[in-house]
């Protein structure tokens, strides 16, 4: 009678054994909650395509931030939805504009207890919905956009953001933002570069979340889903330009990219579990097709296992609550 040399099942015999031998585990501290604030709202506004996620008022945003702190969440990423939009996204530069004000309000609420991050991008502020300004042919003008990003970054740093998240995929954006920050005396404001950000169908619900004005797509600036090698170039460029952290986005359809980036990046790697990834799981769970909590936990663990040091997820606070229960 011959026996198997290894019986991997030995390490799966009890919950305690599985817990002891787990290669990866989730921590609230590495989760980042993306949050939306909309100018002029008197009540939080539910986002139909993202059940459980809302456009916040100032008060509800502050409460969400305080709750995140309470549960040990690592950070919050703020997106603003302005009342007025124009071709150049001017409202993004107003110190009293929706996003800059939200940064100040959240900082006043949480101080340094939560890492406060903000989106540096024009798509929420332009009346055409693109991430930059357009030239005469309707093409997103890279270098004209960079000038505005530099000013936007300084305004957000002045408002108190700890970390800026440029998500527009313009070439050279990290260098321009870094230089603008240094010149304005914000040497300690960090930058998480959306380095490998793909043009994705899974951003659909986010477009509802920010009342996006976009018609068409972002394929002239976001990456093509067919490309793997190119992600390495994007990360290398952003690190050279001074990125303190890099991000891969979306997460679940791009775990190969995440693993590649995790293997080569000299700086911490974030992954963004985006709106469509959230909505798919919520929809399947609402239909009773999957176990909601188990599916959420597994999806975020998969992103971590692929190499993410940090995960942006709309479930950050809820997940942090579960992690506390099971400690
Ligand atoms: C652009 C931005 C987008 C997301 C984050 N930042 C939308 C886009 O590129 O179209 C998507 C996030 C999500 O889908 O959850 N400011």
mmCIF file of C-alpha atoms and ligand atoms in Angstrom:
data_model
loop_
_atom_site.group_PDB
_atom_site.id
_atom_site.type_symbol
_atom_site.label_atom_id
_atom_site.label_comp_id
_atom_site.label_asym_id
_atom_site.label_seq_id
_atom_site.Cartn_x
_atom_site.Cartn_y
_atom_site.Cartn_z
ATOM 1 C CA UNK A 1 0.000 0.000 0.000
ATOM 2 C CA UNK A 2 1.508 3.331 -0.967
ATOM 3 C CA UNK A 3 0.530 6.624 0.647
ATOM 4 C CA UNK A 4 0.684 10.141 -0.808
ATOM 5 C CA UNK A 5 3.906 11.845 0.267
ATOM 6 C CA UNK A 6 2.097 15.110 0.789
ATOM 7 C CA UNK A 7 -1.435 15.488 1.992
ATOM 8 C CA UNK A 8 -2.205 19.190 1.549
ATOM 9 C CA UNK A 9 -5.576 18.492 3.136
ATOM 10 C CA UNK A 10 -3.889 18.177 6.564
ATOM 11 C CA UNK A 11 -3.616 21.944 6.682
ATOM 12 C CA UNK A 12 -7.298 22.334 5.875
ATOM 13 C CA UNK A 13 -8.693 20.159 8.658
ATOM 14 C CA UNK A 14 -9.938 22.837 11.072
ATOM 15 C CA UNK A 15 -10.751 26.553 10.911
ATOM 16 C CA UNK A 16 -7.837 27.233 13.282
ATOM 17 C CA UNK A 17 -5.437 25.285 11.055
ATOM 18 C CA UNK A 18 -6.641 27.150 7.973
ATOM 19 C CA UNK A 19 -6.309 30.450 9.795
ATOM 20 C CA UNK A 20 -2.780 29.638 10.925
ATOM 21 C CA UNK A 21 -1.595 28.642 7.474
ATOM 22 C CA UNK A 22 -3.356 31.345 5.435
ATOM 23 C CA UNK A 23 -0.838 33.016 3.130
ATOM 24 C CA UNK A 24 -2.793 36.234 2.927
ATOM 25 C CA UNK A 25 -5.292 37.978 5.138
ATOM 26 C CA UNK A 26 -7.268 41.153 4.879
ATOM 27 C CA UNK A 27 -6.670 44.137 7.123
ATOM 28 C CA UNK A 28 -8.912 47.154 7.455
ATOM 29 C CA UNK A 29 -5.813 49.381 7.392
ATOM 30 C CA UNK A 30 -5.127 48.583 3.750
ATOM 31 C CA UNK A 31 -8.644 49.372 2.547
ATOM 32 C CA UNK A 32 -9.577 52.702 0.976
ATOM 33 C CA UNK A 33 -13.176 53.883 0.709
ATOM 34 C CA UNK A 34 -14.078 55.799 -2.466
ATOM 35 C CA UNK A 35 -16.782 58.391 -1.678
ATOM 36 C CA UNK A 36 -18.850 60.841 -3.714
ATOM 37 C CA UNK A 37 -19.979 64.280 -2.615
ATOM 38 C CA UNK A 38 -22.439 66.282 -4.642
ATOM 39 C CA UNK A 39 -22.790 70.040 -4.451
ATOM 40 C CA UNK A 40 -26.157 71.390 -3.356
ATOM 41 C CA UNK A 41 -27.661 68.147 -2.007
ATOM 42 C CA UNK A 42 -29.838 68.412 1.074
ATOM 43 C CA UNK A 43 -30.253 64.633 1.519
ATOM 44 C CA UNK A 44 -27.889 61.811 0.502
ATOM 45 C CA UNK A 45 -28.832 60.566 -2.952
ATOM 46 C CA UNK A 46 -28.754 56.806 -3.601
ATOM 47 C CA UNK A 47 -26.970 55.675 -6.778
ATOM 48 C CA UNK A 48 -29.352 53.238 -8.470
ATOM 49 C CA UNK A 49 -26.677 51.190 -10.238
ATOM 50 C CA UNK A 50 -24.597 50.893 -7.039
ATOM 51 C CA UNK A 51 -27.022 49.700 -4.347
ATOM 52 C CA UNK A 52 -25.707 50.791 -0.944
ATOM 53 C CA UNK A 53 -23.575 53.653 -2.325
ATOM 54 C CA UNK A 54 -24.715 57.275 -2.256
ATOM 55 C CA UNK A 55 -23.872 60.739 -3.377
ATOM 56 C CA UNK A 56 -23.125 62.385 -0.034
ATOM 57 C CA UNK A 57 -24.045 65.680 1.531
ATOM 58 C CA UNK A 58 -21.368 67.336 3.648
ATOM 59 C CA UNK A 59 -22.903 65.841 6.781
ATOM 60 C CA UNK A 60 -23.306 62.313 5.484
ATOM 61 C CA UNK A 61 -19.760 62.391 4.097
ATOM 62 C CA UNK A 62 -18.387 63.426 7.468
ATOM 63 C CA UNK A 63 -20.336 60.622 9.125
ATOM 64 C CA UNK A 64 -19.033 58.096 6.600
ATOM 65 C CA UNK A 65 -15.479 59.285 7.246
ATOM 66 C CA UNK A 66 -15.945 59.076 11.017
ATOM 67 C CA UNK A 67 -17.346 55.552 10.707
ATOM 68 C CA UNK A 68 -14.378 54.533 8.557
ATOM 69 C CA UNK A 69 -12.019 55.817 11.257
ATOM 70 C CA UNK A 70 -13.992 53.950 13.908
ATOM 71 C CA UNK A 71 -13.514 50.661 12.054
ATOM 72 C CA UNK A 72 -9.844 51.203 11.257
ATOM 73 C CA UNK A 73 -10.179 51.769 7.504
ATOM 74 C CA UNK A 74 -6.934 53.048 6.003
ATOM 75 C CA UNK A 75 -8.071 55.842 3.729
ATOM 76 C CA UNK A 76 -10.821 57.608 1.860
ATOM 77 C CA UNK A 77 -10.755 58.703 -1.811
ATOM 78 C CA UNK A 78 -12.976 61.695 -2.530
ATOM 79 C CA UNK A 79 -14.783 62.481 -5.777
ATOM 80 C CA UNK A 80 -16.753 65.732 -6.188
ATOM 81 C CA UNK A 81 -19.800 66.403 -8.334
ATOM 82 C CA UNK A 82 -20.116 70.145 -9.002
ATOM 83 C CA UNK A 83 -23.350 72.042 -9.678
ATOM 84 C CA UNK A 84 -21.835 73.920 -12.625
ATOM 85 C CA UNK A 85 -19.674 72.509 -15.416
ATOM 86 C CA UNK A 86 -17.825 74.129 -18.289
ATOM 87 C CA UNK A 87 -15.467 73.135 -21.100
ATOM 88 C CA UNK A 88 -12.336 73.624 -18.980
ATOM 89 C CA UNK A 89 -13.596 72.271 -15.679
ATOM 90 C CA UNK A 90 -13.010 75.604 -13.975
ATOM 91 C CA UNK A 91 -14.907 74.667 -10.810
ATOM 92 C CA UNK A 92 -12.141 72.200 -9.966
ATOM 93 C CA UNK A 93 -9.814 75.101 -9.138
ATOM 94 C CA UNK A 94 -12.185 77.023 -6.857
ATOM 95 C CA UNK A 95 -10.977 76.692 -3.255
ATOM 96 C CA UNK A 96 -14.671 76.734 -2.264
ATOM 97 C CA UNK A 97 -15.558 74.199 -4.982
ATOM 98 C CA UNK A 98 -17.277 70.965 -4.000
ATOM 99 C CA UNK A 99 -14.223 68.722 -3.884
ATOM 100 C CA UNK A 100 -11.833 71.187 -2.265
ATOM 101 C CA UNK A 101 -14.416 71.996 0.370
ATOM 102 C CA UNK A 102 -15.066 68.291 0.986
ATOM 103 C CA UNK A 103 -11.360 67.697 1.539
ATOM 104 C CA UNK A 104 -11.319 70.454 4.156
ATOM 105 C CA UNK A 105 -14.489 69.172 5.824
ATOM 106 C CA UNK A 106 -13.244 65.593 5.987
ATOM 107 C CA UNK A 107 -9.850 66.669 7.323
ATOM 108 C CA UNK A 108 -11.624 68.733 9.989
ATOM 109 C CA UNK A 109 -13.566 65.599 10.942
ATOM 110 C CA UNK A 110 -10.798 62.986 10.904
ATOM 111 C CA UNK A 111 -7.551 64.950 11.223
ATOM 112 C CA UNK A 112 -4.736 62.515 10.494
ATOM 113 C CA UNK A 113 -6.647 59.409 11.624
ATOM 114 C CA UNK A 114 -7.585 58.509 8.060
ATOM 115 C CA UNK A 115 -5.485 59.106 4.955
ATOM 116 C CA UNK A 116 -7.495 61.624 2.943
ATOM 117 C CA UNK A 117 -7.109 61.225 -0.807
ATOM 118 C CA UNK A 118 -8.702 63.143 -3.661
ATOM 119 C CA UNK A 119 -9.264 62.643 -7.369
ATOM 120 C CA UNK A 120 -7.224 64.904 -9.625
ATOM 121 C CA UNK A 121 -9.151 64.688 -12.882
ATOM 122 C CA UNK A 122 -11.405 66.931 -14.912
ATOM 123 C CA UNK A 123 -14.133 64.498 -15.975
ATOM 124 C CA UNK A 124 -16.470 65.402 -13.131
ATOM 125 C CA UNK A 125 -15.987 69.120 -13.841
ATOM 126 C CA UNK A 126 -16.202 69.368 -17.636
ATOM 127 C CA UNK A 127 -19.465 69.791 -19.534
ATOM 128 C CA UNK A 128 -18.258 67.241 -22.122
ATOM 129 C CA UNK A 129 -17.217 64.701 -19.481
ATOM 130 C CA UNK A 130 -13.658 64.123 -20.715
ATOM 131 C CA UNK A 131 -10.730 63.932 -18.321
ATOM 132 C CA UNK A 132 -9.046 66.898 -19.989
ATOM 133 C CA UNK A 133 -9.647 69.911 -22.198
ATOM 134 C CA UNK A 134 -10.398 69.433 -25.871
ATOM 135 C CA UNK A 135 -8.586 70.854 -28.880
ATOM 136 C CA UNK A 136 -10.359 72.104 -32.009
ATOM 137 C CA UNK A 137 -10.864 68.524 -33.220
ATOM 138 C CA UNK A 138 -12.397 67.257 -29.995
ATOM 139 C CA UNK A 139 -9.178 65.408 -29.090
ATOM 140 C CA UNK A 140 -8.123 65.591 -25.452
ATOM 141 C CA UNK A 141 -5.183 68.009 -25.414
ATOM 142 C CA UNK A 142 -2.517 66.430 -23.228
ATOM 143 C CA UNK A 143 -0.314 69.387 -22.380
ATOM 144 C CA UNK A 144 -3.092 71.950 -22.003
ATOM 145 C CA UNK A 145 -4.705 69.523 -19.546
ATOM 146 C CA UNK A 146 -1.486 69.141 -17.561
ATOM 147 C CA UNK A 147 -1.443 72.844 -16.761
ATOM 148 C CA UNK A 148 -4.872 72.577 -15.141
ATOM 149 C CA UNK A 149 -3.931 69.372 -13.294
ATOM 150 C CA UNK A 150 -0.984 71.194 -11.721
ATOM 151 C CA UNK A 151 -3.274 73.946 -10.432
ATOM 152 C CA UNK A 152 -5.910 71.465 -9.321
ATOM 153 C CA UNK A 153 -3.294 69.506 -7.379
ATOM 154 C CA UNK A 154 -2.133 72.610 -5.531
ATOM 155 C CA UNK A 155 -5.739 73.560 -4.671
ATOM 156 C CA UNK A 156 -6.356 70.065 -3.248
ATOM 157 C CA UNK A 157 -3.093 70.076 -1.304
ATOM 158 C CA UNK A 158 -4.006 73.480 0.098
ATOM 159 C CA UNK A 159 -7.395 72.072 1.137
ATOM 160 C CA UNK A 160 -5.544 69.420 3.113
ATOM 161 C CA UNK A 161 -5.439 66.217 1.039
ATOM 162 C CA UNK A 162 -2.724 63.852 2.268
ATOM 163 C CA UNK A 163 -2.566 62.022 -1.069
ATOM 164 C CA UNK A 164 -3.571 63.121 -4.564
ATOM 165 C CA UNK A 165 -4.881 60.619 -7.087
ATOM 166 C CA UNK A 166 -4.391 61.774 -10.683
ATOM 167 C CA UNK A 167 -6.709 59.497 -12.681
ATOM 168 C CA UNK A 168 -6.768 61.168 -16.110
ATOM 169 C CA UNK A 169 -4.010 59.148 -17.808
ATOM 170 C CA UNK A 170 -2.364 62.179 -19.424
ATOM 171 C CA UNK A 171 1.293 61.618 -20.311
ATOM 172 C CA UNK A 172 3.605 63.418 -17.898
ATOM 173 C CA UNK A 173 0.895 64.143 -15.331
ATOM 174 C CA UNK A 174 2.872 62.943 -12.332
ATOM 175 C CA UNK A 175 5.903 65.098 -13.143
ATOM 176 C CA UNK A 176 3.789 68.221 -13.614
ATOM 177 C CA UNK A 177 1.821 67.633 -10.428
ATOM 178 C CA UNK A 178 4.964 66.868 -8.406
ATOM 179 C CA UNK A 179 6.647 70.027 -9.605
ATOM 180 C CA UNK A 180 3.568 72.176 -8.940
ATOM 181 C CA UNK A 181 3.327 70.759 -5.411
ATOM 182 C CA UNK A 182 6.989 71.382 -4.643
ATOM 183 C CA UNK A 183 6.832 74.941 -5.986
ATOM 184 C CA UNK A 184 3.780 75.686 -3.858
ATOM 185 C CA UNK A 185 5.451 74.366 -0.706
ATOM 186 C CA UNK A 186 3.631 71.015 -0.494
ATOM 187 C CA UNK A 187 6.632 68.728 -0.465
ATOM 188 C CA UNK A 188 4.881 66.263 1.848
ATOM 189 C CA UNK A 189 1.706 65.825 -0.180
ATOM 190 C CA UNK A 190 1.942 62.343 -1.682
ATOM 191 C CA UNK A 191 0.774 61.142 -5.082
ATOM 192 C CA UNK A 192 -0.835 57.793 -5.909
ATOM 193 C CA UNK A 193 -0.589 57.484 -9.677
ATOM 194 C CA UNK A 194 -3.383 55.768 -11.540
ATOM 195 C CA UNK A 195 -0.549 54.262 -13.550
ATOM 196 C CA UNK A 196 -2.173 51.337 -15.355
ATOM 197 C CA UNK A 197 -5.732 52.475 -15.870
ATOM 198 C CA UNK A 198 -7.634 50.689 -18.594
ATOM 199 C CA UNK A 199 -10.560 51.890 -20.715
ATOM 200 C CA UNK A 200 -13.169 49.648 -19.126
ATOM 201 C CA UNK A 201 -16.834 48.868 -19.610
ATOM 202 C CA UNK A 202 -16.959 48.233 -15.872
ATOM 203 C CA UNK A 203 -16.811 51.969 -15.093
ATOM 204 C CA UNK A 204 -20.475 52.203 -16.146
ATOM 205 C CA UNK A 205 -22.042 52.668 -12.698
ATOM 206 C CA UNK A 206 -19.398 55.275 -11.723
ATOM 207 C CA UNK A 207 -20.566 57.389 -14.634
ATOM 208 C CA UNK A 208 -24.013 57.447 -13.018
ATOM 209 C CA UNK A 209 -22.440 58.137 -9.634
ATOM 210 C CA UNK A 210 -20.808 61.332 -10.895
ATOM 211 C CA UNK A 211 -23.574 62.291 -13.371
ATOM 212 C CA UNK A 212 -21.018 61.992 -16.134
ATOM 213 C CA UNK A 213 -21.642 64.096 -19.221
ATOM 214 C CA UNK A 214 -19.511 61.805 -21.382
ATOM 215 C CA UNK A 215 -20.686 60.612 -24.744
ATOM 216 C CA UNK A 216 -18.237 58.305 -26.476
ATOM 217 C CA UNK A 217 -15.296 56.792 -24.652
ATOM 218 C CA UNK A 218 -11.841 57.462 -23.184
ATOM 219 C CA UNK A 219 -9.863 55.203 -25.483
ATOM 220 C CA UNK A 220 -7.429 57.889 -26.634
ATOM 221 C CA UNK A 221 -6.054 58.233 -23.101
ATOM 222 C CA UNK A 222 -6.919 55.144 -21.035
ATOM 223 C CA UNK A 223 -5.149 51.862 -21.797
ATOM 224 C CA UNK A 224 -6.357 49.184 -24.166
ATOM 225 C CA UNK A 225 -7.562 46.002 -22.462
ATOM 226 C CA UNK A 226 -5.436 43.964 -24.879
ATOM 227 C CA UNK A 227 -2.146 45.295 -23.499
ATOM 228 C CA UNK A 228 -0.055 43.806 -20.715
ATOM 229 C CA UNK A 229 3.516 44.935 -21.402
ATOM 230 C CA UNK A 230 2.432 48.541 -21.713
ATOM 231 C CA UNK A 231 1.386 48.590 -18.044
ATOM 232 C CA UNK A 232 5.025 48.158 -17.044
ATOM 233 C CA UNK A 233 6.016 51.187 -19.113
ATOM 234 C CA UNK A 234 3.248 53.270 -17.549
ATOM 235 C CA UNK A 235 4.382 52.289 -14.041
ATOM 236 C CA UNK A 236 8.049 52.933 -14.812
ATOM 237 C CA UNK A 237 7.256 56.389 -16.159
ATOM 238 C CA UNK A 238 5.121 57.313 -13.162
ATOM 239 C CA UNK A 239 7.741 56.121 -10.688
ATOM 240 C CA UNK A 240 10.453 58.091 -12.527
ATOM 241 C CA UNK A 241 8.205 61.134 -12.435
ATOM 242 C CA UNK A 242 7.901 60.858 -8.655
ATOM 243 C CA UNK A 243 4.828 58.723 -7.912
ATOM 244 C CA UNK A 244 4.811 57.647 -4.258
ATOM 245 C CA UNK A 245 2.388 54.802 -4.988
ATOM 246 C CA UNK A 246 0.983 53.317 -8.165
ATOM 247 C CA UNK A 247 -2.424 51.906 -8.954
ATOM 248 C CA UNK A 248 -3.861 49.252 -11.240
ATOM 249 C CA UNK A 249 -7.457 49.755 -12.287
ATOM 250 C CA UNK A 250 -9.846 47.974 -12.701
ATOM 251 C CA UNK A 251 -8.800 45.125 -10.426
ATOM 252 C CA UNK A 252 -10.662 41.890 -11.084
ATOM 253 C CA UNK A 253 -10.313 41.667 -14.875
ATOM 254 C CA UNK A 254 -6.680 42.811 -14.586
ATOM 255 C CA UNK A 255 -5.177 40.548 -11.922
ATOM 256 C CA UNK A 256 -2.355 39.576 -14.308
ATOM 257 C CA UNK A 257 -1.430 43.249 -14.633
ATOM 258 C CA UNK A 258 -1.581 43.624 -10.870
ATOM 259 C CA UNK A 259 0.728 40.641 -10.379
ATOM 260 C CA UNK A 260 3.195 42.009 -12.961
ATOM 261 C CA UNK A 261 3.195 45.448 -11.350
ATOM 262 C CA UNK A 262 3.528 44.008 -7.845
ATOM 263 C CA UNK A 263 6.577 42.067 -8.998
ATOM 264 C CA UNK A 264 8.414 45.114 -10.363
ATOM 265 C CA UNK A 265 7.184 48.169 -8.499
ATOM 266 C CA UNK A 266 9.588 49.774 -6.013
ATOM 267 C CA UNK A 267 6.660 51.686 -4.481
ATOM 268 C CA UNK A 268 3.433 50.438 -2.833
ATOM 269 C CA UNK A 269 0.783 49.132 -5.221
ATOM 270 C CA UNK A 270 -2.916 49.918 -4.971
ATOM 271 C CA UNK A 271 -5.736 48.264 -6.899
ATOM 272 C CA UNK A 272 -9.178 49.762 -7.475
ATOM 273 C CA UNK A 273 -12.118 47.397 -7.301
ATOM 274 C CA UNK A 274 -14.330 49.604 -9.422
ATOM 275 C CA UNK A 275 -18.010 50.383 -9.638
ATOM 276 C CA UNK A 276 -18.953 47.664 -12.143
ATOM 277 C CA UNK A 277 -17.162 45.037 -10.069
ATOM 278 C CA UNK A 278 -19.144 46.206 -7.057
ATOM 279 C CA UNK A 279 -22.449 46.265 -8.907
ATOM 280 C CA UNK A 280 -22.045 42.807 -10.442
ATOM 281 C CA UNK A 281 -21.579 41.194 -7.053
ATOM 282 C CA UNK A 282 -24.397 43.217 -5.487
ATOM 283 C CA UNK A 283 -26.750 42.297 -8.335
ATOM 284 C CA UNK A 284 -25.943 38.587 -8.172
ATOM 285 C CA UNK A 285 -26.289 38.624 -4.380
ATOM 286 C CA UNK A 286 -29.610 40.482 -4.567
ATOM 287 C CA UNK A 287 -30.881 37.720 -6.840
ATOM 288 C CA UNK A 288 -29.786 35.101 -4.324
ATOM 289 C CA UNK A 289 -27.286 33.682 -6.833
ATOM 290 C CA UNK A 290 -24.213 34.065 -4.635
ATOM 291 C CA UNK A 291 -23.452 34.440 -0.943
ATOM 292 C CA UNK A 292 -22.862 38.202 -0.698
ATOM 293 C CA UNK A 293 -20.434 38.326 2.204
ATOM 294 C CA UNK A 294 -18.410 35.338 1.023
ATOM 295 C CA UNK A 295 -18.204 36.697 -2.531
ATOM 296 C CA UNK A 296 -17.110 40.164 -1.381
ATOM 297 C CA UNK A 297 -14.463 38.732 0.928
ATOM 298 C CA UNK A 298 -13.161 36.356 -1.740
ATOM 299 C CA UNK A 299 -13.012 39.086 -4.385
ATOM 300 C CA UNK A 300 -10.969 41.447 -2.220
ATOM 301 C CA UNK A 301 -8.718 38.639 -1.015
ATOM 302 C CA UNK A 302 -8.063 37.693 -4.650
ATOM 303 C CA UNK A 303 -6.946 41.248 -5.376
ATOM 304 C CA UNK A 304 -4.654 41.170 -2.358
ATOM 305 C CA UNK A 305 -3.246 37.767 -3.293
ATOM 306 C CA UNK A 306 -2.437 39.054 -6.789
ATOM 307 C CA UNK A 307 -0.151 41.583 -5.124
ATOM 308 C CA UNK A 308 -2.052 44.685 -4.065
ATOM 309 C CA UNK A 309 -0.788 46.400 -0.926
ATOM 310 C CA UNK A 310 -3.943 48.510 -0.783
ATOM 311 C CA UNK A 311 -7.421 48.014 -2.194
ATOM 312 C CA UNK A 312 -9.902 50.742 -3.038
ATOM 313 C CA UNK A 313 -13.322 49.198 -2.587
ATOM 314 C CA UNK A 314 -16.829 50.528 -2.029
ATOM 315 C CA UNK A 315 -17.164 47.821 0.626
ATOM 316 C CA UNK A 316 -14.209 49.146 2.670
ATOM 317 C CA UNK A 317 -16.207 50.102 5.754
ATOM 318 C CA UNK A 318 -18.499 47.092 5.747
ATOM 319 C CA UNK A 319 -15.571 44.752 5.196
ATOM 320 C CA UNK A 320 -13.663 46.435 8.027
ATOM 321 C CA UNK A 321 -16.662 45.737 10.265
ATOM 322 C CA UNK A 322 -16.612 42.044 9.360
ATOM 323 C CA UNK A 323 -12.870 41.850 9.958
ATOM 324 C CA UNK A 324 -13.402 43.274 13.427
ATOM 325 C CA UNK A 325 -16.076 40.657 14.192
ATOM 326 C CA UNK A 326 -13.864 37.769 13.177
ATOM 327 C CA UNK A 327 -10.731 38.898 15.013
HETATM 328 C C1 LIG B 1 -12.011 59.394 -13.522
HETATM 329 C C2 LIG B 1 -12.336 58.172 -12.752
HETATM 330 C C3 LIG B 1 -13.181 57.131 -13.122
HETATM 331 C C4 LIG B 1 -13.197 56.216 -12.066
HETATM 332 C C5 LIG B 1 -12.371 56.727 -11.081
HETATM 333 N N1 LIG B 1 -11.817 57.917 -11.528
HETATM 334 C C6 LIG B 1 -14.064 56.984 -14.285
HETATM 335 C C7 LIG B 1 -13.505 56.835 -15.629
HETATM 336 O O1 LIG B 1 -12.299 56.759 -15.855
HETATM 337 O O2 LIG B 1 -14.332 56.816 -16.531
HETATM 338 C C8 LIG B 1 -13.977 54.949 -12.055
HETATM 339 C C9 LIG B 1 -14.139 54.304 -10.721
HETATM 340 C C10 LIG B 1 -15.189 53.270 -10.690
HETATM 341 O O3 LIG B 1 -15.722 52.841 -11.732
HETATM 342 O O4 LIG B 1 -15.507 52.825 -9.577
HETATM 343 N N2 LIG B 1 -12.045 60.539 -12.677
#
